[in-house]
Short mmCIF file of C-alpha atoms in Angstrom, two decimals:
data_model
loop_
_atom_site.label_atom_id
_atom_site.label_comp_id
_atom_site.label_asym_id
_atom_site.label_seq_id
_atom_site.Cartn_x
_atom_site.Cartn_y
_atom_site.Cartn_z
CA MET A 593 0.02 0.02 0.13
CA THR A 594 1.30 3.36 -1.13
CA ASP A 595 1.95 6.13 1.38
CA SER A 596 -0.51 8.81 0.64
CA LYS A 597 1.93 11.48 2.17
CA LEU A 598 4.68 10.52 -0.52
CA SER A 599 4.64 13.01 -3.19
CA PRO A 600 4.81 11.13 -6.70
CA GLY A 601 7.26 14.25 -7.61
CA SER A 602 9.73 13.18 -5.08
CA LEU A 603 9.64 9.64 -5.03
CA ILE A 604 12.64 8.75 -7.20
CA ALA A 605 14.70 11.44 -4.96
CA ARG A 606 13.38 9.91 -1.68
CA PHE A 607 13.97 6.24 -3.07
CA VAL A 608 17.89 7.13 -3.97
CA ALA A 609 18.48 9.34 -0.95
CA ARG A 610 17.42 6.43 1.46
CA ARG A 611 19.47 4.09 -0.84
CA SER A 612 22.58 6.15 -0.44
CA LEU A 613 22.57 7.48 2.96
CA ILE A 614 23.83 4.31 4.90
CA PRO A 615 26.91 4.02 2.84
CA ALA A 616 27.41 7.75 2.24
CA SER A 617 27.51 8.05 6.15
CA LEU A 618 29.73 5.54 6.81
CA TRP A 619 32.09 6.77 4.23
CA GLY A 620 32.05 10.23 5.73
CA GLY A 621 32.82 8.57 9.22
CA LEU A 622 35.81 7.16 7.73
CA PHE A 623 36.96 10.34 5.96
CA GLY A 624 36.14 12.18 9.43
CA ILE A 625 38.68 9.77 11.13
CA SER A 626 41.36 10.29 8.42
CA VAL A 627 41.05 13.86 8.92
CA PHE A 628 41.23 13.48 12.76
CA SER A 629 44.45 10.91 12.63
CA SER A 630 46.12 13.36 10.20
CA ALA A 631 45.64 16.78 12.63
CA TYR A 632 46.13 15.03 15.71
CA GLY A 633 48.95 12.73 14.52
CA PHE A 634 50.74 15.91 13.26
CA VAL A 635 50.71 17.55 16.80
CA ILE A 636 51.95 14.20 18.39
CA SER A 637 54.61 13.42 15.94
CA PHE A 638 56.03 17.03 15.60
CA PRO A 639 55.72 18.87 18.72
CA THR A 640 58.38 21.42 18.19
CA LEU A 641 59.08 24.12 15.58
CA LYS A 642 62.50 22.53 14.95
CA GLU A 643 60.88 19.16 13.70
CA ARG A 644 57.87 20.88 11.90
CA ALA A 645 60.76 22.82 9.85
CA GLY A 646 62.45 19.50 9.17
CA ILE A 647 58.94 18.22 7.27
CA VAL A 648 59.64 21.03 4.53
CA ALA A 649 63.32 19.88 3.87
CA SER A 650 62.09 16.30 3.75
CA PHE A 651 58.69 16.08 1.97
CA GLY A 652 58.61 19.28 0.34
CA ASN A 653 60.87 18.74 -2.71
CA ASN A 654 60.16 15.05 -3.15
CA ILE A 655 58.74 14.09 -6.67
CA GLY A 656 57.68 10.56 -5.45
CA LEU A 657 55.60 11.81 -2.55
CA LYS A 658 54.16 15.30 -4.51
CA ALA A 659 52.97 12.75 -7.32
CA LEU A 660 51.23 10.70 -4.49
CA PHE A 661 49.99 13.23 -2.30
CA GLY A 662 49.87 16.42 -4.05
CA LYS A 663 52.05 19.42 -3.80
CA PRO A 664 52.24 20.46 -0.13
CA TYR A 665 51.39 24.00 1.05
CA ALA A 666 52.37 25.26 4.38
CA ILE A 667 53.38 21.77 5.34
CA ASP A 668 54.89 22.83 8.60
CA THR A 669 51.44 23.86 10.20
CA VAL A 670 48.74 21.78 11.41
CA GLY A 671 46.39 22.64 8.72
CA GLY A 672 48.75 22.56 5.79
CA PHE A 673 49.79 18.85 6.72
CA THR A 674 46.22 17.85 7.38
CA GLN A 675 45.42 19.20 3.83
CA TRP A 676 48.38 17.47 2.33
CA ARG A 677 48.13 14.04 3.97
CA ALA A 678 44.28 13.52 4.39
CA LEU A 679 42.80 15.14 1.52
CA ALA A 680 44.71 13.42 -1.39
CA ILE A 681 43.77 10.06 -0.08
CA VAL A 682 40.06 10.90 1.04
CA VAL A 683 39.46 12.52 -2.14
CA LEU A 684 40.87 9.61 -4.16
CA ILE A 685 38.88 7.07 -2.45
CA GLY A 686 35.66 9.16 -2.26
CA SER A 687 35.82 9.85 -6.10
CA VAL A 688 36.05 6.11 -6.74
CA TRP A 689 33.15 5.24 -4.64
CA ALA A 690 30.95 8.25 -6.04
CA ILE A 691 31.66 6.37 -9.68
CA MET A 692 30.73 3.17 -8.57
CA HIS A 693 27.67 4.26 -6.94
CA SER A 694 26.57 6.85 -9.34
CA THR A 695 26.77 4.47 -12.28
CA GLN A 696 24.92 1.94 -10.46
CA VAL A 697 22.17 4.24 -9.47
CA PHE A 698 21.93 5.67 -13.31
CA ARG A 699 22.81 2.93 -15.11
CA GLY A 700 22.94 -0.56 -13.23
CA ASP A 701 19.55 -0.36 -12.35
CA GLU A 702 18.47 0.78 -15.87
CA ASP A 703 20.28 -2.58 -17.27
CA ASN A 704 18.55 -4.62 -14.89
CA GLY A 705 15.26 -3.41 -15.61
CA ARG A 706 14.45 -1.47 -12.40
CA TRP A 707 14.39 1.81 -13.90
CA GLU A 708 11.47 1.22 -15.88
CA MET A 709 9.29 0.44 -12.81
CA LEU A 710 10.24 4.00 -11.45
CA LEU A 711 9.51 5.71 -14.79
CA SER A 712 5.95 4.03 -14.94
CA GLY A 713 4.82 6.73 -12.68
CA ILE A 714 3.87 10.47 -13.38
CA THR A 715 7.28 11.31 -14.46
CA ASN A 716 9.73 11.30 -17.45
CA GLN A 717 13.39 10.72 -18.11
CA ARG A 718 14.69 14.15 -17.37
CA ARG A 719 12.49 14.66 -14.07
CA ALA A 720 13.68 11.21 -12.99
CA ALA A 721 17.27 12.11 -13.73
CA ALA A 722 16.81 15.09 -11.89
CA GLN A 723 15.40 13.55 -9.06
CA ALA A 724 18.04 10.89 -8.89
CA LEU A 725 20.96 13.76 -8.56
CA LEU A 726 18.78 15.17 -5.77
CA GLY A 727 18.86 12.18 -4.15
CA LEU A 728 22.76 11.70 -4.29
CA GLY A 729 22.90 15.26 -3.03
CA ALA A 730 20.94 14.62 -0.15
CA ALA A 731 23.30 11.58 0.55
CA LEU A 732 26.19 13.91 0.21
CA VAL A 733 24.45 16.52 2.75
CA ALA A 734 24.74 13.21 5.31
CA MET A 735 28.32 12.69 4.48
CA TYR A 736 29.21 16.24 4.92
CA VAL A 737 27.38 16.26 8.39
CA VAL A 738 29.34 13.32 9.75
CA VAL A 739 32.74 14.66 8.36
CA ALA A 740 32.02 18.07 9.83
CA VAL A 741 31.43 16.60 13.04
CA PHE A 742 35.03 14.83 13.04
CA THR A 743 36.69 17.92 11.65
CA ILE A 744 35.11 20.37 14.26
CA GLY A 745 35.87 17.99 17.20
CA VAL A 746 39.52 17.67 16.34
CA GLY A 747 39.67 21.35 15.68
CA GLN A 748 38.83 22.05 19.32
CA ILE A 749 41.93 20.65 20.50
CA SER A 750 44.17 23.49 21.72
CA ASP A 751 47.12 22.38 19.81
CA VAL A 752 45.29 21.97 16.44
CA GLY A 753 42.97 25.12 16.55
CA PHE A 754 41.11 24.96 13.32
CA THR A 755 38.27 27.73 13.38
CA LEU A 756 34.72 26.69 12.98
CA GLY A 757 34.92 28.05 9.56
CA GLN A 758 37.87 26.52 8.77
CA SER A 759 36.11 23.29 9.74
CA LEU A 760 33.01 23.67 7.78
CA LEU A 761 34.96 24.72 4.62
CA PHE A 762 37.37 21.61 5.06
CA SER A 763 34.69 19.44 5.31
CA VAL A 764 33.25 21.11 1.82
CA THR A 765 36.52 20.34 0.14
CA ILE A 766 36.43 16.82 1.26
CA LEU A 767 33.31 16.32 -0.49
CA CYS A 768 34.25 18.14 -3.80
CA GLY A 769 35.92 15.21 -5.08
CA PRO A 770 32.79 12.90 -4.61
CA ALA A 771 30.37 15.51 -5.71
CA MET A 772 32.28 16.03 -8.94
CA PHE A 773 32.48 12.12 -9.74
CA LEU A 774 28.84 11.59 -8.71
CA VAL A 775 27.72 13.89 -11.70
CA ILE A 776 30.48 12.42 -13.92
CA GLY A 777 29.33 9.15 -13.61
CA ALA A 778 25.76 10.29 -14.18
CA LEU A 779 26.61 11.93 -17.26
CA ALA A 780 28.54 8.77 -18.68
CA SER A 781 25.57 6.52 -17.78
CA GLN A 782 23.64 8.55 -20.01
CA ILE A 783 26.38 8.34 -22.68
CA ALA A 784 27.13 4.98 -22.69
CA ALA A 785 24.90 1.81 -23.62
CA SER A 786 25.59 -0.04 -20.17
CA ARG A 787 27.11 0.22 -17.01
CA ARG A 788 30.14 -1.32 -17.91
CA GLN A 789 30.72 1.29 -20.61
CA ALA A 790 29.76 4.06 -18.26
CA LEU A 791 32.28 2.64 -15.35
CA LEU A 792 35.04 2.51 -18.23
CA ILE A 793 34.22 6.01 -19.33
CA SER A 794 34.24 7.41 -15.65
CA ALA A 795 37.30 5.30 -14.91
CA ILE A 796 39.41 7.14 -17.98
CA VAL A 797 38.33 10.60 -16.74
CA PHE A 798 39.34 9.87 -13.38
CA GLY A 799 42.97 8.52 -14.50
CA ILE A 800 43.25 11.52 -16.84
CA ALA A 801 42.39 13.83 -13.96
CA PHE A 802 44.72 12.13 -11.63
CA LEU A 803 47.71 11.80 -14.12
CA MET A 804 47.28 15.59 -14.87
CA ARG A 805 47.35 16.47 -11.24
CA ALA A 806 50.42 14.44 -10.34
CA ALA A 807 52.17 15.52 -13.44
CA ALA A 808 51.24 19.41 -12.44
CA ASP A 809 52.55 18.68 -8.92
CA SER A 810 55.66 16.74 -9.80
CA VAL A 811 57.02 19.07 -12.41
CA ASP A 812 57.12 22.80 -12.37
CA SER A 813 56.96 23.32 -15.99
CA TYR A 814 53.50 21.40 -15.95
CA GLU A 815 51.84 23.07 -13.37
CA TRP A 816 49.58 24.45 -15.63
CA LEU A 817 47.75 20.84 -15.98
CA ARG A 818 46.55 21.37 -12.46
CA THR A 819 43.94 24.11 -13.32
CA LEU A 820 42.64 21.49 -15.93
CA SER A 821 42.19 18.46 -13.48
CA PRO A 822 39.06 18.51 -11.38
CA LEU A 823 41.37 16.86 -8.60
CA GLY A 824 43.67 19.77 -8.88
CA TRP A 825 41.11 21.90 -8.04
CA VAL A 826 40.14 20.67 -5.06
CA GLU A 827 44.11 20.59 -4.13
CA GLN A 828 44.00 24.32 -5.11
CA THR A 829 41.31 25.41 -2.33
CA ARG A 830 43.27 25.25 0.78
CA ALA A 831 40.51 25.51 3.16
CA LEU A 832 42.82 25.04 6.12
CA THR A 833 45.82 27.62 5.25
CA ASP A 834 44.85 30.55 2.68
CA SER A 835 41.56 29.79 1.39
CA GLN A 836 40.86 30.19 -2.37
CA PRO A 837 37.37 30.92 -2.79
CA VAL A 838 37.42 30.82 -6.78
CA TRP A 839 38.51 27.18 -6.89
CA PHE A 840 35.08 26.36 -4.87
CA ALA A 841 33.30 28.50 -7.39
CA VAL A 842 34.79 26.60 -10.37
CA ILE A 843 33.73 23.28 -8.91
CA ALA A 844 30.37 24.24 -8.00
CA VAL A 845 29.98 25.49 -11.80
CA PHE A 846 31.44 22.23 -12.86
CA ILE A 847 28.71 20.23 -10.89
CA LEU A 848 25.88 22.45 -12.27
CA VAL A 849 27.07 22.15 -15.64
CA VAL A 850 27.49 18.43 -15.81
CA GLY A 851 24.30 18.04 -13.72
CA GLY A 852 22.50 19.89 -16.05
CA LEU A 853 23.68 17.99 -19.41
CA THR A 854 23.10 14.92 -17.51
CA VAL A 855 19.13 15.78 -17.29
CA TYR A 856 19.25 17.27 -20.76
CA LEU A 857 20.71 14.01 -22.11
CA ALA A 858 18.32 11.74 -20.20
CA GLY A 859 15.68 13.13 -22.40
CA LEU A 860 17.38 12.78 -25.52
CA ARG A 861 17.71 8.89 -25.57
CA ASP A 862 15.67 5.90 -25.46
CA LEU A 863 15.38 3.77 -22.29
CA GLY A 864 18.20 1.23 -22.30
CA SER A 865 20.23 3.19 -25.15
CA GLY A 866 23.21 5.23 -25.15
CA PHE A 867 24.94 7.81 -27.31
CA ILE A 868 27.68 5.28 -27.72
CA SER A 869 26.33 2.10 -28.78
CA GLU A 870 27.66 -1.20 -28.26
CA SER A 871 28.46 -3.29 -31.24
CA SER A 872 26.01 -5.90 -32.26
CA THR A 873 27.49 -6.80 -35.61
CA ARG A 874 30.30 -8.96 -34.21
CA LYS A 875 30.05 -12.62 -35.09
CA SER A 876 28.62 -14.73 -32.14
CA HIS A 877 30.47 -17.53 -30.88
CA THR A 878 30.15 -19.90 -28.05
CA ARG A 879 33.54 -19.82 -26.69
CA PHE A 880 33.88 -20.81 -23.12
CA LEU A 881 30.33 -21.71 -23.19
CA ASN A 882 30.83 -25.12 -22.18
CA GLY A 883 29.83 -24.98 -18.57
CA SER A 884 29.90 -22.70 -15.34
CA TRP A 885 33.73 -22.50 -15.45
CA GLY A 886 34.08 -21.42 -19.27
CA LEU A 887 31.16 -19.13 -18.48
CA THR A 888 32.83 -17.47 -15.66
CA LEU A 889 35.78 -16.95 -17.70
CA ARG A 890 33.94 -15.01 -20.51
CA LEU A 891 32.08 -12.81 -17.92
CA VAL A 892 35.18 -11.76 -15.98
CA GLN A 893 37.73 -11.71 -18.62
CA SER A 894 37.51 -8.26 -19.82
CA SER A 895 37.23 -6.93 -15.80
CA MET A 896 40.41 -8.94 -15.00
CA LEU A 897 42.09 -7.44 -18.01
CA GLY A 898 41.43 -4.08 -16.43
CA TRP A 899 42.37 -4.88 -12.64
CA TRP A 900 45.76 -6.44 -14.01
CA ALA A 901 46.44 -3.10 -16.33
CA GLY A 902 45.43 -0.91 -13.41
CA THR A 903 47.74 -2.62 -10.90
CA ALA A 904 50.51 -2.95 -13.28
CA LEU A 905 50.35 0.84 -13.79
CA ALA A 906 50.19 1.62 -10.41
CA ALA A 907 53.07 -0.34 -9.50
CA ALA A 908 55.05 0.86 -12.38
CA ALA A 909 54.24 4.79 -11.73
CA PHE A 910 55.12 4.69 -7.91
CA GLY A 911 57.97 2.42 -8.22
CA SER A 912 59.65 4.71 -10.56
CA LEU A 913 59.67 7.11 -7.87
CA ALA A 914 61.14 4.92 -5.08
CA LYS A 915 64.65 5.97 -5.69
CA THR A 916 63.94 10.07 -5.01
CA ALA A 917 61.73 9.39 -2.34
CA ALA A 918 64.56 7.35 -0.67
CA GLU A 919 66.87 10.07 -1.24
CA ALA A 920 64.46 12.73 0.65
CA LEU A 921 63.80 10.43 3.31
CA SER A 922 67.13 9.84 4.25
CA SER A 923 67.87 13.24 5.34
CA SER A 924 64.80 13.31 7.88
CA SER A 925 64.76 10.91 10.70
CA SER A 926 61.26 11.87 11.59
CA ALA A 927 59.78 11.45 7.83
CA THR A 928 61.55 7.84 8.06
CA GLN A 929 59.90 7.24 11.28
CA ILE A 930 56.36 8.18 9.88
CA PHE A 931 56.87 5.70 7.13
CA GLN A 932 57.86 2.81 9.68
CA ASP A 933 54.89 3.69 11.79
CA ILE A 934 52.66 3.37 8.96
CA GLY A 935 54.18 -0.02 8.08
CA ASN A 936 54.46 -1.15 11.64
CA THR A 937 58.06 -2.29 10.86
CA LYS A 938 61.51 -1.22 10.44
CA LEU A 939 62.75 -0.10 6.90
CA ASN A 940 65.96 -1.90 6.07
CA ASN A 941 66.36 0.13 3.05
CA LEU A 942 64.49 3.43 2.35
CA GLY A 943 63.84 3.05 -1.31
CA GLU A 944 62.71 -0.75 -0.71
CA GLY A 945 60.66 1.06 2.24
CA PHE A 946 58.85 3.50 0.18
CA LEU A 947 57.82 0.81 -2.31
CA SER A 948 56.59 -1.44 0.20
CA ILE A 949 54.18 1.38 1.27
CA ILE A 950 53.01 1.77 -2.18
CA PHE A 951 52.86 -1.95 -2.17
CA MET A 952 50.22 -1.65 1.03
CA VAL A 953 48.02 0.57 -1.38
CA VAL A 954 48.14 -1.94 -4.28
CA MET A 955 47.43 -4.59 -1.52
CA ILE A 956 44.12 -2.56 -0.81
CA VAL A 957 43.43 -2.34 -4.34
CA LEU A 958 43.45 -6.30 -4.46
CA MET A 959 41.18 -6.33 -1.61
CA VAL A 960 38.65 -3.88 -3.55
CA MET A 961 38.92 -6.32 -6.20
CA ALA A 962 37.72 -9.15 -3.94
CA ALA A 963 35.10 -7.13 -2.72
CA GLY A 964 33.85 -6.13 -6.11
CA GLY A 965 34.33 -9.51 -7.49
CA LEU A 966 32.02 -10.87 -4.69
CA GLY A 967 29.71 -8.03 -4.87
CA GLY A 968 29.31 -8.89 -8.88
CA ILE A 969 28.50 -12.58 -7.65
CA ARG A 970 25.80 -10.76 -5.28
CA GLU A 971 24.46 -8.98 -8.24
CA GLU A 972 23.92 -12.01 -10.10
CA GLU A 973 21.74 -13.61 -7.68
CA ALA A 974 20.13 -10.25 -6.55
CA SER A 975 19.30 -9.34 -10.25
CA SER A 976 17.68 -13.23 -10.96
CA HIS A 977 20.35 -13.89 -13.69
CA LEU A 978 21.26 -16.88 -11.39
CA ASP A 979 18.01 -18.42 -11.79
CA ASN A 980 18.57 -19.13 -15.27
CA LEU A 981 21.44 -21.29 -14.32
CA ILE A 982 20.20 -23.17 -11.36
CA VAL A 983 17.09 -24.22 -13.13
CA ARG A 984 19.14 -26.45 -15.28
CA SER A 985 21.83 -29.16 -14.23
CA VAL A 986 24.27 -26.71 -12.59
CA PRO A 987 24.66 -27.08 -9.12
CA ARG A 988 24.77 -24.23 -6.90
CA SER A 989 27.95 -24.99 -5.45
CA THR A 990 29.67 -25.46 -8.77
CA TRP A 991 28.17 -22.42 -9.75
CA LEU A 992 30.13 -20.24 -6.73
CA ALA A 993 33.08 -22.46 -6.83
CA SER A 994 34.13 -21.47 -10.21
CA ARG A 995 33.13 -17.84 -9.69
CA VAL A 996 35.21 -17.85 -6.28
CA THR A 997 38.18 -19.73 -7.70
CA ILE A 998 38.79 -17.78 -11.11
CA LEU A 999 38.53 -14.64 -8.78
CA SER A 1000 41.00 -15.91 -6.47
CA LEU A 1001 43.46 -16.89 -9.38
CA GLY A 1002 42.64 -13.26 -10.98
CA ILE A 1003 44.01 -11.79 -7.68
CA LEU A 1004 47.07 -13.79 -7.59
CA VAL A 1005 48.02 -13.00 -10.97
CA ALA A 1006 47.64 -9.14 -10.22
CA GLY A 1007 50.17 -9.48 -7.42
CA VAL A 1008 52.40 -11.10 -9.73
CA VAL A 1009 51.96 -8.47 -12.29
CA ALA A 1010 52.29 -5.53 -9.96
CA GLY A 1011 55.52 -7.24 -8.59
CA VAL A 1012 57.17 -7.34 -12.21
CA SER A 1013 55.97 -4.15 -13.43
CA GLY A 1014 57.38 -2.47 -10.16
CA TRP A 1015 60.73 -4.50 -10.50
CA ALA A 1016 61.02 -3.05 -14.23
CA ALA A 1017 60.33 0.67 -13.22
CA THR A 1018 62.61 0.34 -9.94
CA ASN A 1019 65.55 -0.92 -12.13
CA VAL A 1020 65.00 1.79 -14.90
CA ALA A 1021 64.93 4.62 -11.93
CA GLY A 1022 68.35 3.15 -10.74
CA LEU A 1023 66.99 1.24 -7.57
CA SER A 1024 68.28 -2.28 -7.81
CA ILE A 1025 66.01 -4.89 -6.45
CA PRO A 1026 66.20 -8.75 -7.34
CA PHE A 1027 63.69 -10.17 -9.82
CA ASP A 1028 62.91 -13.06 -7.54
CA ARG A 1029 62.43 -10.50 -4.58
CA MET A 1030 59.87 -8.41 -6.38
CA ILE A 1031 58.10 -11.80 -7.67
CA TRP A 1032 57.53 -13.04 -4.05
CA ALA A 1033 56.59 -9.37 -2.82
CA GLY A 1034 53.98 -9.38 -5.50
CA VAL A 1035 52.28 -12.99 -4.45
CA ASN A 1036 52.64 -11.52 -0.92
CA LEU A 1037 50.06 -8.88 -1.71
CA ALA A 1038 47.42 -11.31 -2.68
CA PHE A 1039 46.92 -12.95 0.86
CA PRO A 1040 44.88 -10.20 2.62
CA ALA A 1041 42.55 -10.13 -0.37
CA LEU A 1042 41.99 -13.89 -0.45
CA LEU A 1043 41.22 -13.69 3.31
CA LEU A 1044 38.63 -10.81 2.68
CA LEU A 1045 37.36 -12.92 -0.19
CA GLY A 1046 36.49 -16.10 1.91
CA PHE A 1047 35.11 -14.08 4.61
CA SER A 1048 33.01 -12.56 2.24
CA VAL A 1049 31.71 -15.91 0.89
CA LEU A 1050 30.87 -16.65 4.20
CA ILE A 1051 28.62 -13.74 4.79
CA PHE A 1052 27.33 -14.43 1.18
CA GLY A 1053 26.30 -17.83 2.62
CA ILE A 1054 24.44 -16.71 5.58
CA TRP A 1055 23.42 -13.09 4.92
CA PRO A 1056 23.60 -12.02 1.25
CA ARG A 1057 22.42 -8.60 1.30
CA ILE A 1058 24.89 -7.08 3.31
CA THR A 1059 27.90 -8.98 1.61
CA THR A 1060 29.16 -5.98 -0.56
CA ALA A 1061 29.14 -3.73 2.51
CA VAL A 1062 30.90 -5.72 5.05
CA GLY A 1063 33.57 -6.30 2.21
CA TYR A 1064 34.12 -2.72 1.73
CA GLY A 1065 33.61 -1.68 5.51
CA ILE A 1066 36.58 -4.44 6.29
CA ILE A 1067 38.86 -2.79 3.76
CA ALA A 1068 38.07 1.05 4.78
CA SER A 1069 38.40 0.34 8.27
CA SER A 1070 41.63 -1.80 7.67
CA PHE A 1071 43.28 1.36 5.67
CA LEU A 1072 42.23 3.84 8.39
CA ILE A 1073 43.41 1.54 11.36
CA GLN A 1074 46.69 1.15 9.83
CA PHE A 1075 47.09 4.88 9.42
CA LEU A 1076 45.32 6.28 12.44
CA ALA A 1077 47.06 3.88 14.95
CA ALA A 1078 50.66 5.05 13.29
CA ALA A 1079 49.48 8.63 13.70
CA ILE A 1080 48.33 8.56 17.63
CA LYS A 1081 50.63 5.95 18.60
CA ALA A 1082 47.81 3.34 19.40
CA PRO A 1083 48.27 0.05 21.25
CA ASP A 1084 49.04 -2.98 19.48
CA TRP A 1085 45.60 -4.60 19.98
CA VAL A 1086 44.19 -1.56 17.79
CA LEU A 1087 46.51 -2.71 14.82
CA LYS A 1088 45.35 -6.49 15.17
CA LEU A 1089 41.91 -5.42 13.90
CA SER A 1090 43.26 -4.43 10.51
CA VAL A 1091 43.82 -7.25 7.77
CA LEU A 1092 46.82 -5.46 6.65
CA ASN A 1093 48.70 -5.96 9.87
CA TYR A 1094 48.84 -9.59 9.08
CA SER A 1095 50.90 -9.14 5.83
CA ALA A 1096 54.62 -8.20 5.90
CA LEU A 1097 55.47 -5.30 3.89
CA ALA A 1098 57.66 -6.67 1.32
CA PRO A 1099 60.09 -6.02 -0.74
CA SER A 1100 61.50 -4.08 2.39
CA VAL A 1101 61.16 -7.11 4.34
CA ASP A 1102 60.90 -10.86 3.48
CA PRO A 1103 57.16 -12.08 3.41
CA ASP A 1104 55.67 -13.95 6.64
CA TRP A 1105 54.79 -17.15 5.01
CA HIS A 1106 53.46 -18.64 8.43
CA ASN A 1107 50.98 -15.61 8.69
CA ASN A 1108 50.36 -16.02 4.74
CA LEU A 1109 49.37 -19.66 4.96
CA VAL A 1110 47.30 -19.09 8.31
CA MET A 1111 45.43 -16.57 6.25
CA LEU A 1112 45.10 -18.88 3.16
CA VAL A 1113 43.42 -21.66 5.54
CA ILE A 1114 41.25 -19.43 7.04
CA ALA A 1115 40.12 -18.41 3.56
CA VAL A 1116 39.80 -21.83 2.28
CA VAL A 1117 37.70 -22.93 5.48
CA ALA A 1118 35.63 -19.83 5.21
CA THR A 1119 34.84 -20.24 1.33
CA GLY A 1120 33.97 -23.90 1.97
CA LEU A 1121 31.69 -23.17 4.88
CA GLY A 1122 30.28 -20.02 2.79
CA THR A 1123 29.52 -22.15 -0.16
CA TYR A 1124 27.78 -25.05 2.09
CA LEU A 1125 25.62 -22.29 3.66
CA PHE A 1126 24.66 -20.85 0.20
CA THR A 1127 23.44 -24.36 -1.11
CA LYS A 1128 21.10 -24.73 2.16
CA ARG A 1129 19.57 -20.93 1.77
CA ASP A 1130 16.79 -19.72 -0.25
CA ILE A 1131 17.76 -17.43 -3.24
CA GLN A 1132 17.18 -13.83 -2.08
CA ALA A 1133 16.59 -11.48 -4.82
CA GLU A 1134 16.81 -7.58 -4.16
#
């Protein structure tokens, strides 16, 4: 029965807002924790002016760190350091979430036929698109409130000293990246003919924006590129030091223009189509359609190639900067200590140590690959695509085992690819690391992701609707615990709550094969139990 008080004119906006509220609030909390840890960690780690002056010498001219975190401004102050350390990572993670969520709202539901039900009411495609954008905007407001609470809270600490205005403005800055890529994902969903295409278009825009920002921050002659990159605009707002209102205006205009173009294009296309059509003239073939295992290979081959290429490029790009980063770190014991605290280990070699921290980021990427892959498995069930297979002679256990096994092998290959590309880049840059050591370092990257995958399969077998949320929650909490514990000198038991803590930071240190074996055994047992429970429960649609 329909609620008579619910206005038909706002039905889609309310639906999207309710659907987006919880994930947006959770990410807002994690972003707020990152801001808190960066600011509070700075005042603990660098209590004197002398120590803070050393940060400029260590980090200010380091090409590798500029490419990763952006160009530092007033880094010897609490506000400048917080902007530099927290903003870059938070904006990148938030933008990736925004792309994933926006394309699901605008294109994923359309591909699955759900959008037709929403459009069957008193509305049209343009109004529906406008309402969906309003719903996403409401979710951003919830994210803003959560981030602002943390930022205002840390600002009240006497040694931090952010004013209320600075805290509120910096919270806006954090949301600028996600807001821009929400509308970019929405626009890509109108242009593309499927969510897969929309994700590809959005990812290309994101990659170009990041590379332009990294190049501008690393090479003085390329500084003009910063004015062309949405991520560069966010960097230049400087809300906690010398605020630049013009860049907030540029970002606002960009969001309004891209959002307006999204609404306009929504009315020019037919439902289920796009301005970039997918080719339907290719000759059909039945390659791999010889069972559940072959079908899985056919379904995931494109995404696997994308993940492998992405990890290879990331490892190569930052591996090439390891030597220059090591040269900067060698002049500052405080800077070295920060990296050792993050990794919770002693760095035997600064170049390898920097590469190990980068490999920790790649480790998180592989965990995202695991969570996203399991999310895709859940989507097959939720969208009723699984029904078409299990009504035939395909056992449920075979269907799930084929997808989990191939995803696991893909994660392992991604780790090896990262090791090989990292080895090639570091050697070209003049930092010689043995090939076999880098290969084992790459293999080492896979075990936390496999552990996460096993646990996610267990959740999938018990409570499938929360599978994706739990997976991404573990990733985000592990990442922030690793950095938060390092910043505030938390006790060891806090670090033990992070999955990342159980994997050695190779190649700076040798992989801990005992821990890796334990993680693998737990993953196998959890996967087996989850598969068994899946065969015993009912199929649950969305």
